[in-house]
Tab-separated table of C-alpha atoms in Angstrom:
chain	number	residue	atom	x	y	z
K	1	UNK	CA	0.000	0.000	0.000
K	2	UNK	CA	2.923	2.961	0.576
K	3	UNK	CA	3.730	2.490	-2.609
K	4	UNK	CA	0.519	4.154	-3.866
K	5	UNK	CA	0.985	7.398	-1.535
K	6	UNK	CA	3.487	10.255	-1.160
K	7	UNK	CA	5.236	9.697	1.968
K	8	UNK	CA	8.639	10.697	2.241
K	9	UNK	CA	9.881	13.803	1.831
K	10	UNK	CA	8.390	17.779	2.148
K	11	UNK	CA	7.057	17.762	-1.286
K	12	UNK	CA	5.666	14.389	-1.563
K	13	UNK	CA	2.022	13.507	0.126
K	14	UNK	CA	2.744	14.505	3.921
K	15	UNK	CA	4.240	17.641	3.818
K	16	UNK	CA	6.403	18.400	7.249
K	17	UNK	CA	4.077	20.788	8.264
K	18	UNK	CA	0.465	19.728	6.697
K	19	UNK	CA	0.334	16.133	7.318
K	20	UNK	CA	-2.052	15.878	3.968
K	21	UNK	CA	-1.696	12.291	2.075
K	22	UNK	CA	-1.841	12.291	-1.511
K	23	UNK	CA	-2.069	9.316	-4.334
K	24	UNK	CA	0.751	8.273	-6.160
K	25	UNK	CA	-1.298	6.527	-8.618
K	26	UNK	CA	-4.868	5.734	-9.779
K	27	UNK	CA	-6.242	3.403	-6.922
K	28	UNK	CA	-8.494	0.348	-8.021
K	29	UNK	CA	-11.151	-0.936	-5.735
K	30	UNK	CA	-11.016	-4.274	-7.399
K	31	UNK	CA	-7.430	-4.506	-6.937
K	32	UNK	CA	-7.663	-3.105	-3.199
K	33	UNK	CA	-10.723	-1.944	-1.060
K	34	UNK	CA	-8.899	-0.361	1.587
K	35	UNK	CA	-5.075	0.639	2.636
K	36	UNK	CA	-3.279	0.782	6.163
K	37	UNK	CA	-0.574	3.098	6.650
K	38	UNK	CA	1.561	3.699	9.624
K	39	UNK	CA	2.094	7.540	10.007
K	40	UNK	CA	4.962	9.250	12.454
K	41	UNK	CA	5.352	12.357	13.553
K	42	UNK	CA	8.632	13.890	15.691
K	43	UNK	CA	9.561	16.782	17.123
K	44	UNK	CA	12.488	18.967	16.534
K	45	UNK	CA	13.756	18.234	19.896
K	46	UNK	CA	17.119	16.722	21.229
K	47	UNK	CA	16.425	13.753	21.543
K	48	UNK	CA	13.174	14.130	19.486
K	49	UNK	CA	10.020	12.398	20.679
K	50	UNK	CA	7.325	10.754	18.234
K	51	UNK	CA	4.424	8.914	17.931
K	52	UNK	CA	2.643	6.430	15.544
K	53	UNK	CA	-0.780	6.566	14.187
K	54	UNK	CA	-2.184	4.000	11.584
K	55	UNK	CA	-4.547	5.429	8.654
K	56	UNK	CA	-6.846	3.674	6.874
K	57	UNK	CA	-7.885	4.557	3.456
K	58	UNK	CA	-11.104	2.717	2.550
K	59	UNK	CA	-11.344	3.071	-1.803
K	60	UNK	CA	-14.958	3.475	-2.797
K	61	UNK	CA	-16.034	1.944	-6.152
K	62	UNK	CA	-16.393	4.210	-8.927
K	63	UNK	CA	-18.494	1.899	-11.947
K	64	UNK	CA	-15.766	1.558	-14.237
K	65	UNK	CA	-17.081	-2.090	-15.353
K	66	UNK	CA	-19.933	-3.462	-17.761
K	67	UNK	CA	-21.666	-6.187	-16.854
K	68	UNK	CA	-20.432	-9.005	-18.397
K	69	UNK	CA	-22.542	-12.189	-19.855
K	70	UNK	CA	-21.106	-15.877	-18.653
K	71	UNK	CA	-22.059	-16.985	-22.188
K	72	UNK	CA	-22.950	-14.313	-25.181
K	73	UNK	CA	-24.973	-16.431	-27.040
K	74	UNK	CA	-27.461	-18.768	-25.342
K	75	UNK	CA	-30.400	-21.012	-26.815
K	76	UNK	CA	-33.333	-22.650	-25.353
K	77	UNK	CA	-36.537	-24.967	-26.416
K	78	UNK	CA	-39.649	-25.024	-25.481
K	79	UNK	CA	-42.969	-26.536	-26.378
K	80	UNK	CA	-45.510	-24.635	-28.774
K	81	UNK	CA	-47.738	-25.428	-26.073
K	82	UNK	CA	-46.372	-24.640	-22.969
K	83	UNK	CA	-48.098	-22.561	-20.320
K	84	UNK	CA	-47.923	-18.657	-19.980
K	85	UNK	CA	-45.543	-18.564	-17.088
K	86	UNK	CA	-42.836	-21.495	-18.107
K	87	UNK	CA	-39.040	-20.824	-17.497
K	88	UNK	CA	-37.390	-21.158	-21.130
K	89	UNK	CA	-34.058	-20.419	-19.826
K	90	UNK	CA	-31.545	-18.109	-17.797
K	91	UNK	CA	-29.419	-15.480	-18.450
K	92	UNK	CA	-26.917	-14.757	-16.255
K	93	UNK	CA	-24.220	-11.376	-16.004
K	94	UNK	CA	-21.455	-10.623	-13.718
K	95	UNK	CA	-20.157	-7.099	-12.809
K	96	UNK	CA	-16.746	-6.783	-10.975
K	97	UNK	CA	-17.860	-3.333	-9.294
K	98	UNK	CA	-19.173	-3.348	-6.025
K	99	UNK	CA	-22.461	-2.616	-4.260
K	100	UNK	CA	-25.256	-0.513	-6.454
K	101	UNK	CA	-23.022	-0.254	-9.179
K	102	UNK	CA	-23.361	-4.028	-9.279
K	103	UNK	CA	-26.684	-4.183	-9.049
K	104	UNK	CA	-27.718	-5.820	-12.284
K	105	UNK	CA	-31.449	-5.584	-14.391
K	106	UNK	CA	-32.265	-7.876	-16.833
K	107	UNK	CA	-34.469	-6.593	-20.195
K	108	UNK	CA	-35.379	-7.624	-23.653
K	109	UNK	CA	-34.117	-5.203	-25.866
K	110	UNK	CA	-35.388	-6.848	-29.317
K	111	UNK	CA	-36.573	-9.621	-31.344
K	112	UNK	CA	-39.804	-10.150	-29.202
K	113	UNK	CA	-42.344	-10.678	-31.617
K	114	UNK	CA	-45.828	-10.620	-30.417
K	115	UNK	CA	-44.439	-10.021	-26.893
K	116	UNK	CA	-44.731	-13.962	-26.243
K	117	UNK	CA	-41.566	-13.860	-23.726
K	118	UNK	CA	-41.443	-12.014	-20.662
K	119	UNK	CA	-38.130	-11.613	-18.402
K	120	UNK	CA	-37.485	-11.799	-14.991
K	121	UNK	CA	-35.258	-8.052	-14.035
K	122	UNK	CA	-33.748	-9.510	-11.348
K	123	UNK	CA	-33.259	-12.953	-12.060
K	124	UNK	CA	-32.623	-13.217	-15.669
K	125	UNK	CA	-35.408	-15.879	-15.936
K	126	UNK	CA	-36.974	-15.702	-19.321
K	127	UNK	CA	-40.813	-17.372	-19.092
K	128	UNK	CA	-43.530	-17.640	-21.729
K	129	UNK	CA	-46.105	-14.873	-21.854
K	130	UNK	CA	-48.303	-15.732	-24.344
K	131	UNK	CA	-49.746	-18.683	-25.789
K	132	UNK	CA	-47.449	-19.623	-28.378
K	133	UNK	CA	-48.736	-21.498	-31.152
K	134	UNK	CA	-51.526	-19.369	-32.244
K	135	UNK	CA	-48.084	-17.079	-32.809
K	136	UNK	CA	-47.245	-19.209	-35.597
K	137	UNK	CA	-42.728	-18.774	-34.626
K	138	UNK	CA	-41.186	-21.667	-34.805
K	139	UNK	CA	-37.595	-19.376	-33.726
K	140	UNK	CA	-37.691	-16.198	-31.719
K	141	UNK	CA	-34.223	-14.276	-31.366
K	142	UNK	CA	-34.347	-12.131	-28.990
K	143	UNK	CA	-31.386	-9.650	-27.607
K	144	UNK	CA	-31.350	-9.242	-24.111
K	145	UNK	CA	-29.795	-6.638	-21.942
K	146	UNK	CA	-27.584	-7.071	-18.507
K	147	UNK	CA	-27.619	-3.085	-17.120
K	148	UNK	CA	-25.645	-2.227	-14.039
K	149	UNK	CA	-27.320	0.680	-11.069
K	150	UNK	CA	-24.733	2.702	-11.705
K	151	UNK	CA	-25.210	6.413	-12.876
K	152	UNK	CA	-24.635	6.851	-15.585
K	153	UNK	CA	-25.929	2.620	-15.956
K	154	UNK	CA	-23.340	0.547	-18.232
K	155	UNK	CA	-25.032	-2.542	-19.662
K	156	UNK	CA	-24.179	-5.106	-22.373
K	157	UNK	CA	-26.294	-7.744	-24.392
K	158	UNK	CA	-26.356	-11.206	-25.339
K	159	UNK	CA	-28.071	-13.062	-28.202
K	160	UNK	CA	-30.708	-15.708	-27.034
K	161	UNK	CA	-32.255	-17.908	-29.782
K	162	UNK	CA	-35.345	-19.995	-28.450
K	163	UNK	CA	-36.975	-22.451	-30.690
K	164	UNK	CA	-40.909	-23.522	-30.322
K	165	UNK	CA	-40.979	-27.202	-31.242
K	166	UNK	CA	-44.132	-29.783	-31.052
K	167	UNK	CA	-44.333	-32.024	-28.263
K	168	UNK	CA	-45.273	-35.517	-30.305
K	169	UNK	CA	-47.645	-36.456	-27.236
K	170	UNK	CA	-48.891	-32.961	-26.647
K	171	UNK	CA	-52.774	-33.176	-26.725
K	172	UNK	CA	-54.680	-31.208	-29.781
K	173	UNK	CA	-56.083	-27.506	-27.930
K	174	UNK	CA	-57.842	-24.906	-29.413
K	175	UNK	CA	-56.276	-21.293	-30.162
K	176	UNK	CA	-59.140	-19.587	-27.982
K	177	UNK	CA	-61.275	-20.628	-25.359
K	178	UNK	CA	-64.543	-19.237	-26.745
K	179	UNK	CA	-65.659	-18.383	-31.064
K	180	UNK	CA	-68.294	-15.759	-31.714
K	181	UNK	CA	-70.044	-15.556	-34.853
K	182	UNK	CA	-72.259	-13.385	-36.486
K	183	UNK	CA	-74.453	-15.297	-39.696
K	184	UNK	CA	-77.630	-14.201	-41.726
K	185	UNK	CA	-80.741	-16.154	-40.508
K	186	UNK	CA	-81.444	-16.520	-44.619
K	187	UNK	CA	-77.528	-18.290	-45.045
K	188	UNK	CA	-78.067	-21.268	-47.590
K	189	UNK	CA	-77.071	-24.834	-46.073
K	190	UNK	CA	-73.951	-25.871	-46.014
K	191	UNK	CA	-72.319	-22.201	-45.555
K	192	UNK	CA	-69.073	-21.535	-44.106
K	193	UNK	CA	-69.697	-20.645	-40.967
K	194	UNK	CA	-65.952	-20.687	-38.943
């Protein structure tokens, strides 16, 4: 740690006379989250008397880091006819800052078509939203945004593909739950109805 501070002489960090500490160098939280010095102080006197005193500089984090994905591309599968609410997959960023700077939210930034994916901010969980096969996407890829509580935020993305396949013993279902239709009373037989 005294190798980062001015220590020695009069016009380095602790002057003789102010006792003010000063950086050497840029000083990384990452690297280092806190430094101990030991500080004396003597008189002028014959013999000179001193004393000891131990400072502690505690580094606070400045966001100087994005968040970073574990993997930049990701896929997933799910069923055409899965149920609003299942967990496709999960996304998952690091930051190497500290605290609220750390503090990651998860988004969708693109590719949701028909909004049929929903994400988790906190937990990177992406989960059906809508009913998927009356969608008609067999592949969805989406871009998906880790963003830091810093200020100003840093962020980064990742692509995630997810492809809707057919489950061979999924059971037939309709696209709605209920059809209205309007028909003229005087309709011939055998008219399309819907």
């Amino acid at each position: 740690s005294i190798d980062k501070f001015k220590i020695n002489s009069e016009t380095d960090a602790i002057g003789v006379s102010s006792g003010v500490i000063t950086t050497r160098e840029r000083l990384d939280r990452e690297a280092a989250s806190h430094h101990q010095l030991v500080v004396m102080v003597r008189d002028q006197g014959t013999p000179s008397k001193r004393s000891l005193a131990r400072v502690v500089i505690v580094v606070n984090d400045h966001n100087d880091h994005h968040p970073e994905f574990v993997t930049s591309e990701v896929e997933g599968r799910v069923y055409g006819s899965a149920e609003i609410g299942t967990q496709v997959l999960t996304v998952l960023a690091v930051d190497r800052d500290h605290g609220h700077n750390a503090q990651l939210k998860y988004s969708i930034v693109s590719g949701n078509i028909g909004t049929a994916f929903s994400m988790d901010p906190s937990l990177g969980v992406l989960s059906v939203a809508k009913p998927l096969l009356p969608l008609g996407h067999n592949r969805y890829d989406l871009q998906v945004r880790a963003a830091d509580g810093g200020a100003p935020s840093l962020s980064s993305t990742a692509s995630v593909t997810v492809f809707v396949t057919t489950a061979s013993n999924a059971a037939p279902r309709f696209h709605d739950d209920e059809y209205t239709v309007e028909i003229a009373e005087n309709l011939p037989e055998m008219s399309f109805v819907a």
